[in-house]
Amino acid sequence: MTTPSGAAGEAGGVGGGSGGIDSTLVENRRFEPPDAGALGVGRWHVGSAEEYRRLHEESLADPEGFWGKEAGRLAWFRGWEKVLEWEAPDARWFVGGTLNACYNCVDRHVQAGHGEDVAIIWEGEPVGPVTSHASPGSKYAAEPEVRRVTYRELQEQTSRCANALRSMGVKKGDVVTIYMPMVPELAVAVLACARLGAAHSVIFGGFAPHAIKERVADAGSRVIVTADGGYRRGEVVPLQKNVEEAASALSGEGHRVEHVLVLKRTGHELPSRRFNTGSVGAGGAVYHWWHEAVGGASDACPCVEVGSEDMLFLLYTSGSTGKPKGIVHTTGGYLVYAGMTARLTFNLMPDAGQVFWCTADVGWITGHSYVVYGVMMNRVPTVMYEGAPNFPGNDRFWSVIARHRVTHFYTAPTAIRTFMKWGDDLPAKHDLSSLRILGTVGEPINPEAWVWYRRHIGWDRCPVVDTYWQTETGGHVCTPLPGAVATKPGSCTVPMPGIDAAVVNERGEEMPAGRGGLFVIRRPWPGMLRGVHGNRERFVSNYWGRVKDPATGEPYYFSADGARRDADGYFWVQGRIDDVIKVSGHLLGTMEVESALVSHPGVAEAAVVGMPHEIKGSAICAFVTLKPAWLRSEGREPGESLKKELASHVAREVGALARPDQVRFAEALPKTRSGKIMRRLLRDVAAGVEKITQDTTTLEDFSVVSRLREDED
Ligand code: WTA
C-alpha cells in the first residue's frame, strides 16, 4: 500500500489561511490518540489521558521523587546525594553524582550485549548526476551512499577520536568547536568530546566565517573539528575554507586556534590547497586529516568521569542583542531530560523495530537532543541524512523514509509547508507504510499544514506531536504524548511530566482561558540552561528577571514566547515577543542582521523586522538608510542592484539563512523621541498592514512614514 487512506478523522473545522497562526484561534478539530495495537506500536509508555494526568500531577507533587526515578535510568559512576539544589536562578541537579554522556549513549549498550545493534543509519546526499568528486571514479551514483554504524563501531570511533583530540591538548573542561556536515563523524566528534569530559560547541554548517569567528572567540575554543566540504543540493559547501578564514581573522585579533582536525568528505580541493597532517596553515593552526589523526589513534579510551553539573556543551543561539548567546547545558540534568522526553514524546523503546529520523542538523538543539543524545540513550537507531530535501528531486525525504523503513519522522513546519507546495503526488509515490509517529518542531504550525502532514505523510493513522521547546529548555516542554493526549492542529497541547508551565501576565498572574500572555515555567527542571557562557547578567536578565511568582517573589523562567491556553488547558504558542525572529524555523536576532548591514560601507543605519511568509513562517525585511557621500563617491543609485548587494553582504557575514527577503531604502528610520526605532510600526509597514497601530505622534520624522509607505507600491 503506497497511497494515503481516505479522509478519515476530519471533523470539518476551520482550515485557516496559510502561514499565519491567527487561524489557530478558531481551530476546533480534535484527534484522539490511536490504539497501540491498531497502529502497530506494541504498547504506549503512557497510554491514556488519565495516566498522563496522574503522571503530571505526581511529578509536580513530588519533583524529587519523579526526577530521581528518571535519573535512575542512566548509568552513573557515583550516585547523586541530592536531586536538586535550587537557589533561583541557579539549579544544581543530581548533586554529587558522576557519569559520562558518551558512556550512556554508547558504551553501556555495548556492555549490555548490544554492540552489534545499529546506532546510526546514515545516507549521503550524492545520487543521480553528481559532481565528479562525489563517488570516486564515477559521475553518476545510482544509489546514495549508506552507512550503518553499530554501537561497537561507535565506541571504537569515539575512542580514537577522543585520543586524537587529547593528543592536541584537549582535556576535561575545554570547549571544542565542531563545524561539520551531517555525516556520522559529526556524531562521533560530539560524543568523543563527551568521552573526554570536554564540552562541544557545534556550529551549524550554514554559518559564515564571521559567525564562526565570533563563536570560537566567545567559547575560547582552541581546537576546531571540520571537514573539507559537505554536500548540499549537489554543491560542495566549503567548510574548511570557512574555518581557515575564521582562524586567520581570529589570529589577527590575538586568539590562536591551535589545531584543526579535518575530515575528508568531498575531496574537492585543488592540489595547491591540499595539506599534510601536521602542517601549519591558516591562522597559525596545525591542520590534521581525520583519517590520519583519528585513524592512527588508539581505540582504547575510557570514558572520563565527570560531575553531573559539569558542562556537556555550549550551543549558540540568537538573542535580542547582536551577539549570540552561548547556552550552557550540563551533563546529568540534560541527559536525564533529553532521554526522558525522547522516550515519552516518541514512545521510544529498544528492540521494537523503531527507526527514528529527525531531519534537524546537529548544529541546532533539535539535532543535539533528538538526533544524538536522546535517541541513542534509548538505544533506537537514529537516521542522519547529509543533504537537502530537494536533491536530486523534491521527493528525496520520502525515498529516505521508504529505504530505511523509518518509523518516526520529526521535522519543521517550514519543511511541511514546502512539501505541501511541491504536491501531494510526491509522498504518494513512496511507501510510507513504516511510519508510526510524526513530529513537528521549531515554530508554530498552521492547522492547514498540520492536517496535510497527518493525512499525506501519516495516512491519517499516525499521531502528530507538535513539540514546543527551546535551545534553553534542553528538550520538549509542551507536547502531546502520542498514546495519551488528544491533539488539536496548531496546539502543542499539554506540558511534559515534570514541567510546571503557565501563561501569565507581566505580574506573574495566570491568565484566564483564551487570553494571551507570556509562556513561563514556574519551577526548575533538569534540562534547563545553566547559564549564558561568560555573561551572568544576560542569563539573569533574559530569563529570570522578567516575571515573578506574585505570592513568593520567586522568579519564573521566561521563554520570550507569547501563548494562550484554551478551556481544555491546551497551550497555543503564538511566537516570540522579543527582537528575534524565526526564519524557516531558525532563530535569528534582528540585531545580528542589522550589524551585518551596517558593516557595509554604504549603510548608515538599518532596522530589521520579520514579516509573514507563506513557507518560511517569517521572512526578513530590512529597512536601510544609505550614506549619501558613499553613494556619490561610488556613483551608486539606491536601486535593485544595491538591494541585492546588501542582501548578499548579510549572507556572507552571517550565513545564507540570514539573507533578507526584502531590502527597503528610507531617508530616515522612524524613531521615538528617546531615539528607539519604532519596530512595531516597521513590522506593520513590512506586513503591508494598512492602519498604523501605534501612536505616531512620537515619531521623530513624520514624513518618513509616508515615504516608507510609498515605497510599497
Ligand atoms: C519556537 C527549537 C511554536 C518558539 C527547539 C521558541 C515553537 C523558539 C515550537 C525556540 C512549537 C519551537 N510551536 N513555536 N512547536 N517549537 N518554537 O531555540 O518561538 O531554535 O521560543 O529551539 O522556537 O527556538 P530554538
XYZ file of C-alpha atoms and ligand atoms in Angstrom:
738
model
C 0.000 0.000 0.000
C 1.598 3.259 -1.024
C -1.317 5.644 -1.123
C -2.804 7.573 1.729
C -6.022 6.240 3.134
C -9.112 8.416 2.820
C -10.045 11.499 4.724
C -10.995 9.712 7.924
C -10.902 11.619 11.149
C -11.802 15.045 9.792
C -14.345 16.972 11.740
C -14.658 19.871 9.359
C -13.389 22.825 11.312
C -11.815 25.936 10.025
C -8.764 25.404 7.898
C -7.318 28.836 8.300
C -5.171 30.737 5.869
C -1.672 29.665 5.040
C 1.295 30.774 7.054
C -0.257 32.755 9.855
C -1.082 31.472 13.282
C -4.221 33.513 13.781
C -6.196 30.649 12.352
C -5.402 28.648 15.454
C -7.783 30.898 17.303
C -10.753 29.207 15.697
C -9.355 25.727 15.263
C -11.705 23.116 16.700
C -10.670 19.801 15.189
C -9.544 17.141 17.616
C -7.856 13.797 17.056
C -7.934 11.071 19.665
C -4.772 9.061 20.346
C -4.758 5.839 18.343
C -4.871 2.391 19.834
C -1.345 0.957 20.148
C -2.330 -2.389 18.652
C -4.137 -0.866 15.683
C -1.186 1.417 14.927
C 1.270 -1.429 15.423
C 3.460 0.139 18.113
C 3.196 -2.660 20.653
C 2.394 -0.515 23.636
C 2.380 3.073 24.782
C 4.621 4.185 27.633
C 1.763 6.443 28.653
C -1.474 5.039 27.301
C -4.393 7.209 28.400
C -5.351 10.759 29.248
C -5.886 9.644 32.802
C -2.405 8.161 33.028
C -0.852 11.330 31.642
C -2.758 13.484 34.132
C -1.701 11.307 37.031
C 1.917 11.306 35.929
C 1.957 15.070 35.532
C 0.297 15.634 38.894
C 2.629 13.262 40.680
C 5.663 14.841 39.063
C 4.693 18.242 40.448
C 3.645 16.919 43.834
C 6.955 15.125 44.356
C 9.517 16.504 41.900
C 12.491 14.955 43.655
C 10.885 11.525 43.608
C 9.898 11.904 39.967
C 13.244 13.156 38.691
C 15.190 10.780 40.880
C 13.364 7.893 39.251
C 14.090 9.267 35.788
C 17.769 9.735 36.632
C 17.837 6.115 37.752
C 17.539 5.109 34.089
C 21.029 6.468 33.417
C 24.307 4.796 34.249
C 26.147 6.697 36.975
C 29.689 6.156 38.160
C 28.669 7.540 41.505
C 25.105 8.133 42.612
C 23.838 11.619 43.471
C 23.358 12.771 47.023
C 20.682 15.292 46.324
C 18.263 15.502 43.386
C 18.078 19.301 43.322
C 19.681 22.326 44.871
C 17.738 25.387 43.812
C 18.769 28.858 44.619
C 16.963 30.827 41.967
C 18.045 31.195 39.246
C 20.747 28.607 39.857
C 19.871 24.951 39.789
C 22.153 22.034 40.523
C 20.714 18.665 39.592
C 21.772 15.255 40.860
C 24.325 16.864 43.096
C 27.368 14.736 43.836
C 26.615 12.285 41.034
C 29.237 11.464 38.394
C 28.699 9.995 34.947
C 29.750 10.220 31.309
C 27.458 11.134 28.410
C 29.233 9.011 25.800
C 29.107 6.055 28.154
C 25.354 6.499 28.456
C 24.828 6.759 24.703
C 27.291 4.132 23.538
C 29.420 2.052 25.899
C 26.716 0.816 28.183
C 24.823 -0.618 25.203
C 27.951 -2.478 24.127
C 28.452 -3.763 27.640
C 24.865 -4.947 27.780
C 25.465 -7.091 24.696
C 24.069 -4.727 22.041
C 27.355 -3.896 20.356
C 26.110 -5.145 17.004
C 22.892 -3.111 17.095
C 22.777 -0.243 14.637
C 23.258 3.140 16.277
C 23.341 5.373 13.184
C 21.865 4.886 9.733
C 23.481 7.465 7.532
C 22.650 8.451 3.985
C 24.846 10.759 1.941
C 23.358 13.259 -0.450
C 25.050 12.475 -3.768
C 22.820 10.476 -6.094
C 21.987 10.823 -9.758
C 24.167 13.068 -11.892
C 26.501 14.403 -9.253
C 29.688 16.416 -9.121
C 32.735 14.452 -10.132
C 34.296 14.049 -6.701
C 31.144 12.641 -5.145
C 31.852 8.997 -5.659
C 35.353 8.225 -6.802
C 35.651 7.238 -10.415
C 32.057 7.945 -11.305
C 29.993 10.904 -12.330
C 26.786 9.091 -11.668
C 25.703 7.500 -8.421
C 22.695 5.282 -8.967
C 22.131 4.729 -5.268
C 23.006 7.015 -2.409
C 25.868 6.054 -0.163
C 24.533 4.432 3.034
C 26.470 3.577 6.161
C 25.235 1.722 9.204
C 27.301 2.342 12.318
C 26.922 -0.075 15.230
C 27.383 0.797 18.884
C 30.625 -1.191 18.884
C 31.942 0.822 15.940
C 30.804 3.996 17.609
C 32.653 3.007 20.761
C 35.792 2.417 18.744
C 35.435 5.587 16.686
C 34.683 7.841 19.640
C 37.675 6.348 21.478
C 40.027 7.002 18.577
C 38.672 10.485 18.041
C 38.929 11.257 21.762
C 42.548 10.107 21.755
C 43.298 12.248 18.716
C 41.735 15.268 20.410
C 43.650 14.507 23.578
C 46.892 14.468 21.621
C 46.006 18.004 20.521
C 45.840 19.011 24.152
C 42.074 18.777 24.671
C 41.173 17.956 28.239
C 38.257 17.987 30.628
C 36.666 21.413 30.741
C 37.901 22.641 27.333
C 35.483 23.674 24.590
C 35.954 22.058 21.177
C 34.250 23.739 18.235
C 32.667 21.420 15.669
C 31.688 22.679 12.214
C 30.829 19.690 10.060
C 28.395 18.318 7.517
C 25.747 15.794 8.583
C 27.979 12.732 8.482
C 28.466 10.036 11.151
C 31.792 11.629 12.096
C 29.871 14.652 13.350
C 28.149 12.449 15.935
C 31.500 10.783 16.607
C 33.166 14.146 17.268
C 30.351 15.247 19.582
C 30.463 12.013 21.556
C 34.275 11.974 21.588
C 34.269 15.350 23.367
C 31.811 13.949 25.886
C 34.040 10.896 26.286
C 36.912 13.163 27.308
C 34.793 15.335 29.544
C 35.386 18.257 27.161
C 32.467 20.419 26.096
C 31.455 20.754 22.454
C 30.186 23.798 20.666
C 28.624 22.724 17.387
C 28.185 25.450 14.789
C 25.629 24.850 12.054
C 27.377 24.291 8.706
C 25.341 27.085 7.113
C 27.059 29.793 9.142
C 29.637 32.047 7.528
C 33.260 32.655 8.660
C 32.376 35.765 10.654
C 29.778 33.838 12.659
C 32.290 31.014 13.284
C 34.853 33.544 14.422
C 32.525 35.136 16.946
C 31.505 31.799 18.434
C 35.031 30.381 18.632
C 36.276 33.529 20.332
C 33.400 33.661 22.808
C 33.884 29.988 23.699
C 37.659 30.410 23.985
C 37.981 27.342 21.794
C 41.472 26.267 20.625
C 40.558 23.188 18.616
C 38.138 23.002 15.692
C 36.825 19.853 14.041
C 35.628 20.320 10.479
C 35.554 18.696 7.030
C 36.958 19.778 3.699
C 33.404 20.165 2.499
C 29.865 18.863 2.701
C 27.220 18.242 0.075
C 24.178 20.388 -0.177
C 21.848 20.359 -3.152
C 24.522 18.836 -5.339
C 27.063 21.500 -4.483
C 30.029 21.465 -2.165
C 29.878 23.704 0.905
C 33.492 24.751 1.579
C 33.619 24.143 5.313
C 37.387 24.006 5.771
C 37.818 27.198 3.820
C 35.349 28.944 6.112
C 37.228 27.677 9.154
C 40.521 28.886 7.686
C 39.057 32.330 7.131
C 37.752 32.404 10.687
C 41.080 31.162 12.101
C 43.016 33.822 10.194
C 40.699 36.567 11.391
C 40.953 35.256 14.942
C 44.728 35.247 14.903
C 44.583 38.877 13.808
C 42.610 39.548 16.987
C 45.041 37.679 19.209
C 43.121 34.410 19.516
C 45.081 31.492 18.148
C 43.277 28.350 17.069
C 45.860 25.666 17.803
C 44.552 22.639 15.943
C 42.108 21.957 13.151
C 41.012 18.368 12.543
C 39.691 17.912 9.016
C 37.544 15.059 7.766
C 37.970 14.393 4.054
C 34.398 14.202 2.852
C 34.337 15.785 -0.578
C 37.992 15.743 -1.614
C 37.246 18.688 -3.852
C 40.280 20.837 -3.075
C 42.821 21.606 -5.734
C 46.299 20.148 -5.171
C 47.581 23.632 -4.391
C 45.320 23.799 -1.369
C 45.947 20.298 -0.068
C 47.870 19.871 3.146
C 49.780 17.217 5.037
C 48.791 16.262 8.545
C 50.843 18.265 10.989
C 51.427 21.238 8.740
C 50.802 24.758 9.931
C 48.102 26.525 7.947
C 45.732 29.472 8.082
C 45.630 31.308 11.390
C 48.815 29.602 12.550
C 46.898 26.435 13.449
C 48.190 22.922 12.908
C 45.977 21.042 10.444
C 45.358 17.281 10.698
C 43.494 14.911 8.433
C 40.871 12.910 10.299
C 41.767 9.627 8.585
C 45.345 10.012 9.755
C 44.941 11.539 13.212
C 41.817 9.615 14.233
C 42.588 6.566 12.123
C 46.033 6.291 13.682
C 44.956 6.833 17.284
C 44.450 4.082 19.816
C 40.957 2.638 20.165
C 41.313 2.412 23.914
C 39.994 5.433 25.752
C 37.987 5.016 28.919
C 35.078 7.408 29.425
C 36.159 10.206 31.731
C 34.110 10.532 34.905
C 32.535 13.996 35.117
C 30.320 15.688 37.649
C 26.603 15.906 36.997
C 26.891 19.681 36.794
C 29.974 19.733 34.538
C 29.311 21.377 31.201
C 28.343 18.966 28.422
C 28.020 21.563 25.705
C 27.667 25.145 24.668
C 25.229 25.947 21.915
C 24.975 29.427 20.474
C 21.557 30.876 19.909
C 20.389 34.291 18.822
C 19.261 36.881 21.280
C 17.998 40.405 21.104
C 21.468 41.900 21.062
C 23.778 41.468 18.091
C 25.910 38.937 19.926
C 24.822 35.284 20.031
C 24.421 33.669 23.431
C 26.354 30.545 24.363
C 23.715 28.490 26.130
C 25.296 26.234 28.746
C 23.958 22.729 29.315
C 25.407 20.398 31.907
C 25.724 16.641 31.856
C 23.387 14.919 34.314
C 20.289 17.048 34.029
C 20.451 17.452 30.270
C 20.839 13.713 29.692
C 18.013 12.823 32.042
C 15.760 15.313 30.294
C 16.756 14.525 26.689
C 16.390 10.811 27.409
C 13.014 11.127 29.083
C 11.457 13.475 26.549
C 12.656 11.323 23.637
C 11.189 8.253 25.290
C 7.822 9.758 26.198
C 7.167 12.056 23.243
C 8.092 9.458 20.656
C 7.284 6.339 22.650
C 10.813 5.106 22.014
C 11.753 1.603 23.028
C 14.694 -0.571 22.048
C 14.274 -3.859 20.187
C 10.887 -2.804 18.798
C 11.981 -2.236 15.209
C 11.915 1.532 15.547
C 13.932 3.753 13.214
C 13.987 7.399 14.256
C 14.593 10.218 11.814
C 14.862 13.793 12.953
C 15.746 15.981 9.973
C 17.382 18.745 12.023
C 21.068 19.460 11.668
C 23.165 18.577 14.711
C 24.136 22.270 14.683
C 20.778 23.076 16.330
C 19.440 21.963 19.692
C 16.935 19.668 17.981
C 19.834 17.761 16.473
C 21.665 17.584 19.807
C 18.686 16.188 21.685
C 16.860 14.175 19.023
C 19.497 13.108 16.519
C 22.199 12.261 19.038
C 21.694 12.154 22.803
C 18.018 11.421 23.456
C 17.711 8.791 20.753
C 20.963 6.988 21.472
C 20.233 6.845 25.181
C 17.074 4.945 24.282
C 19.014 2.589 22.004
C 16.928 3.298 18.932
C 18.722 3.693 15.578
C 18.948 7.320 14.510
C 18.913 8.353 10.856
C 21.274 11.059 9.650
C 20.787 12.423 6.156
C 23.501 14.660 4.790
C 21.801 16.913 2.325
C 18.839 18.876 1.034
C 15.220 17.708 0.779
C 15.137 18.534 -2.915
C 18.130 16.709 -4.273
C 18.091 15.185 -6.770
C 14.282 15.511 -6.694
C 11.650 17.014 -4.438
C 10.751 13.584 -3.093
C 14.122 12.785 -1.533
C 12.815 12.652 2.045
C 10.085 10.176 1.128
C 12.613 7.918 -0.532
C 14.782 8.058 2.615
C 11.778 7.005 4.716
C 10.938 4.133 2.371
C 14.552 2.952 2.015
C 15.237 2.763 5.725
C 11.744 1.825 6.918
C 11.629 4.911 9.110
C 9.038 4.650 11.898
C 9.410 8.134 13.410
C 9.714 11.280 11.314
C 10.405 14.602 13.018
C 10.688 17.815 11.007
C 9.817 21.524 10.940
C 6.645 23.344 9.843
C 8.581 25.253 7.203
C 9.570 21.934 5.609
C 5.996 20.659 5.799
C 4.705 23.798 4.074
C 7.315 23.317 1.371
C 6.248 19.698 0.857
C 2.640 20.852 0.529
C 3.678 23.255 -2.176
C 5.626 20.583 -4.017
C 2.494 18.462 -4.280
C 0.635 15.518 -2.771
C 1.756 13.222 -5.549
C 5.365 13.109 -4.339
C 4.824 11.393 -0.979
C 2.135 9.253 -2.631
C 4.777 7.728 -4.911
C 6.668 6.229 -1.976
C 5.999 3.524 0.551
C 5.479 5.373 3.807
C 3.783 2.424 5.483
C 6.568 2.062 8.066
C 5.698 5.385 9.703
C 4.111 5.367 13.150
C 4.656 8.767 14.724
C 5.142 12.198 13.160
C 6.645 15.166 14.931
C 6.987 18.868 14.293
C 9.198 21.460 15.948
C 10.677 24.911 15.688
C 7.813 27.312 15.153
C 4.046 27.449 15.385
C 2.449 25.194 12.791
C -0.601 26.397 10.954
C -3.506 23.923 11.170
C -3.615 23.553 7.399
C -0.039 22.231 7.321
C -0.642 20.080 10.398
C -3.648 18.398 8.769
C -1.799 17.944 5.471
C 1.085 16.305 7.332
C -1.229 13.948 9.167
C -3.071 12.974 6.012
C -0.418 12.809 3.318
C 2.529 11.592 5.354
C 0.808 9.845 8.236
C -2.079 8.495 6.135
C -4.435 9.653 8.870
C -3.244 6.953 11.208
C -0.047 8.338 12.766
C -0.375 10.750 15.649
C 1.259 14.146 15.071
C 3.207 15.509 18.014
C 3.746 19.274 17.929
C 6.689 19.715 20.287
C 7.223 23.154 21.777
C 10.594 23.882 23.377
C 13.787 25.947 23.050
C 17.567 25.675 22.990
C 17.402 26.780 26.603
C 14.974 24.070 27.737
C 17.124 21.173 26.504
C 14.088 19.129 25.456
C 10.331 19.278 24.841
C 8.350 21.233 27.396
C 4.870 21.035 25.851
C 3.817 18.218 23.581
C 1.132 15.606 23.292
C 2.253 12.143 24.415
C 1.109 10.174 21.375
C -0.796 7.421 23.180
C -2.369 9.628 25.790
C -3.205 13.117 24.668
C -5.769 14.054 22.024
C -4.331 16.537 19.544
C -5.669 19.758 18.088
C -3.975 21.069 14.934
C -1.808 24.048 15.842
C -1.597 23.347 19.569
C 1.416 21.875 21.344
C -1.205 20.650 23.823
C -0.011 19.961 27.379
C 3.155 20.164 29.492
C 5.656 17.351 29.720
C 5.539 15.498 33.036
C 7.711 17.455 35.459
C 7.054 20.788 33.737
C 5.038 23.439 35.533
C 4.072 25.597 32.562
C 1.704 28.556 32.647
C 0.524 31.571 30.685
C 0.802 34.656 32.858
C 0.737 38.427 32.662
C 3.678 40.701 33.488
C 2.801 40.442 37.183
C 3.019 36.671 37.087
C -0.734 36.144 37.434
C -2.169 33.285 35.436
C -4.314 34.362 32.500
C -7.872 33.109 32.187
C -8.580 30.569 29.429
C -8.421 32.051 25.960
C -6.422 35.121 26.949
C -2.934 35.677 25.604
C 0.065 36.150 27.852
C 3.642 35.094 28.469
C 4.711 31.475 28.438
C 6.637 30.703 31.647
C 7.856 27.674 33.555
C 7.333 28.075 37.255
C 9.888 25.720 38.662
C 13.224 24.210 37.673
C 13.577 21.101 35.501
C 16.730 19.099 34.768
C 17.094 20.144 31.110
C 17.095 23.884 31.842
C 20.039 26.014 30.770
C 22.561 26.682 33.498
C 23.886 29.917 32.127
C 24.931 32.089 29.219
C 28.628 31.460 28.701
C 30.660 34.307 30.139
C 27.631 36.502 30.703
C 25.905 36.111 34.010
C 23.984 39.335 33.602
C 22.401 38.200 30.361
C 21.412 34.866 31.902
C 19.706 36.544 34.824
C 18.030 39.395 32.983
C 16.884 37.497 29.858
C 15.398 34.512 31.579
C 14.789 35.241 35.236
C 14.346 38.974 35.563
C 11.008 39.436 33.874
C 8.258 37.563 35.734
C 7.940 36.502 39.351
C 5.626 34.382 41.431
C 3.206 37.048 42.703
C 2.979 35.329 46.088
C 6.578 34.388 46.870
C 8.592 36.660 44.578
C 10.447 33.612 43.227
C 11.426 34.184 39.566
C 9.758 32.199 36.792
C 11.647 31.004 33.723
C 10.676 33.430 30.968
C 10.544 31.941 27.458
C 10.060 35.152 25.449
C 7.127 33.426 23.713
C 3.563 34.614 23.744
C 0.899 31.944 24.276
C -2.625 31.270 25.423
C -4.363 28.315 26.990
C -7.785 27.150 25.882
C -10.630 25.903 28.052
C -9.203 22.354 27.960
C -5.887 23.631 29.302
C -4.179 23.223 25.920
C -1.327 25.590 25.096
C -1.229 27.549 21.841
C 2.157 29.167 21.349
C 1.938 32.320 19.279
C 5.594 33.164 18.817
C 8.370 35.389 20.043
C 7.714 38.667 21.727
C 11.356 39.798 21.718
C 13.548 41.001 18.876
C 14.316 37.609 17.498
C 12.553 36.063 14.557
C 12.107 32.549 13.314
C 13.049 32.235 9.682
C 12.371 28.748 8.340
C 12.474 27.581 11.928
C 15.892 29.102 12.587
C 16.212 31.682 15.291
C 17.817 34.949 14.188
C 18.418 38.095 16.149
C 17.303 41.161 14.242
C 20.345 42.962 15.685
C 22.673 40.334 14.222
C 21.350 41.128 10.759
C 21.439 44.851 11.453
C 25.085 44.770 12.486
C 25.900 42.818 9.338
C 24.146 45.502 7.284
C 25.884 48.446 8.904
C 29.251 46.767 8.327
C 28.671 47.570 4.631
C 30.414 50.856 3.754
C 27.293 52.320 2.145
C 24.926 51.746 5.043
C 24.308 54.436 7.632
C 21.604 52.729 9.638
C 19.470 49.617 9.432
C 16.413 48.178 11.141
C 15.359 44.609 10.592
C 11.932 43.131 11.263
C 10.144 39.887 10.493
C 7.275 39.766 8.031
C 4.828 36.919 7.471
C 5.902 34.433 4.818
C 3.864 31.547 3.458
C 6.612 28.949 3.596
C 9.243 30.289 5.967
C 6.835 31.421 8.659
C 8.703 34.709 8.879
C 10.974 36.373 6.386
C 13.436 39.177 6.935
C 12.645 42.724 5.895
C 15.471 45.230 6.245
C 14.936 48.993 6.287
C 18.144 50.726 5.367
C 19.314 54.315 5.221
C 22.287 54.878 2.958
C 25.267 57.218 3.258
C 24.769 59.945 0.630
C 28.519 60.605 0.479
C 29.192 56.960 -0.284
C 26.546 56.901 -2.992
C 28.120 59.981 -4.561
C 31.699 58.833 -4.348
C 30.878 55.370 -5.677
C 28.458 56.692 -8.260
C 25.753 54.343 -6.988
C 21.973 54.535 -7.055
C 19.728 53.237 -4.280
C 18.182 50.704 -6.660
C 17.675 46.983 -7.147
C 21.304 46.127 -7.665
C 22.309 47.743 -4.389
C 19.467 45.913 -2.623
C 20.818 42.638 -3.959
C 24.326 43.571 -2.932
C 23.237 44.300 0.628
C 21.294 41.043 0.874
C 24.366 39.126 -0.301
C 26.523 41.048 2.109
C 24.392 39.778 5.005
C 24.543 36.215 3.681
C 28.318 36.490 3.507
C 28.630 37.900 7.018
C 26.156 35.713 8.892
C 25.180 32.866 6.579
C 22.639 32.235 3.846
C 19.861 31.690 6.368
C 20.043 35.379 7.300
C 19.717 36.726 3.733
C 16.963 39.388 3.798
C 13.982 38.705 1.568
C 13.366 42.396 1.214
C 15.629 45.407 1.458
C 13.881 48.778 1.554
C 15.565 52.133 1.499
C 14.409 55.011 3.647
C 15.715 58.503 4.178
C 15.486 58.081 7.919
C 14.178 55.391 10.238
C 11.101 56.150 12.338
C 12.150 56.741 15.916
C 10.627 57.706 19.198
C 11.765 60.879 20.935
C 14.157 58.829 23.009
C 15.718 57.520 19.824
C 14.284 53.993 19.827
C 13.433 52.582 16.439
C 9.689 52.034 16.147
C 9.816 48.380 15.306
C 6.126 47.687 15.630
C 5.450 50.330 13.050
C 8.097 48.888 10.755
C 6.600 45.421 11.191
C 3.230 46.759 10.130
C 4.741 48.521 7.157
C 6.618 45.346 6.176
C 3.484 43.237 6.518
C 1.557 45.743 4.419
C -0.867 46.398 7.244
C -2.819 49.487 6.241
C -3.584 51.028 9.547
C -0.808 52.316 11.755
C -1.483 50.577 15.053
C 0.792 52.797 17.035
C 0.562 56.342 18.171
C 2.842 58.071 15.731
C 2.945 61.426 17.420
C 6.257 60.400 18.981
C 7.844 59.970 15.560
C 10.988 61.921 15.039
C 10.167 62.451 11.436
C 6.582 62.132 10.288
C 7.424 62.250 6.663
C 9.329 59.039 6.969
C 6.159 57.018 7.465
C 4.565 58.210 4.289
C 7.773 57.778 2.371
C 8.172 54.190 3.554
C 4.598 53.531 2.600
C 5.081 54.986 -0.848
C 7.929 52.596 -1.269
C 5.379 49.789 -1.005
C 3.807 50.471 -4.383
C 9.728 28.460 18.654
C 13.983 24.981 18.789
C 5.561 27.029 18.397
C 9.454 29.305 19.885
C 13.568 23.690 19.506
C 10.712 29.123 20.715
C 7.834 26.825 18.606
C 11.771 29.028 19.664
C 7.725 25.422 18.637
C 13.000 28.276 20.129
C 6.416 24.853 18.508
C 9.807 25.958 18.851
N 5.375 25.700 18.396
N 6.754 27.621 18.488
N 6.209 23.551 18.496
N 8.968 24.919 18.788
N 9.136 27.122 18.727
O 15.940 27.721 20.426
O 9.329 30.646 19.465
O 15.855 27.185 17.950
O 10.971 30.188 21.589
O 14.709 25.771 19.658
O 11.135 28.329 18.591
O 13.881 28.072 19.069
P 15.196 27.218 19.248
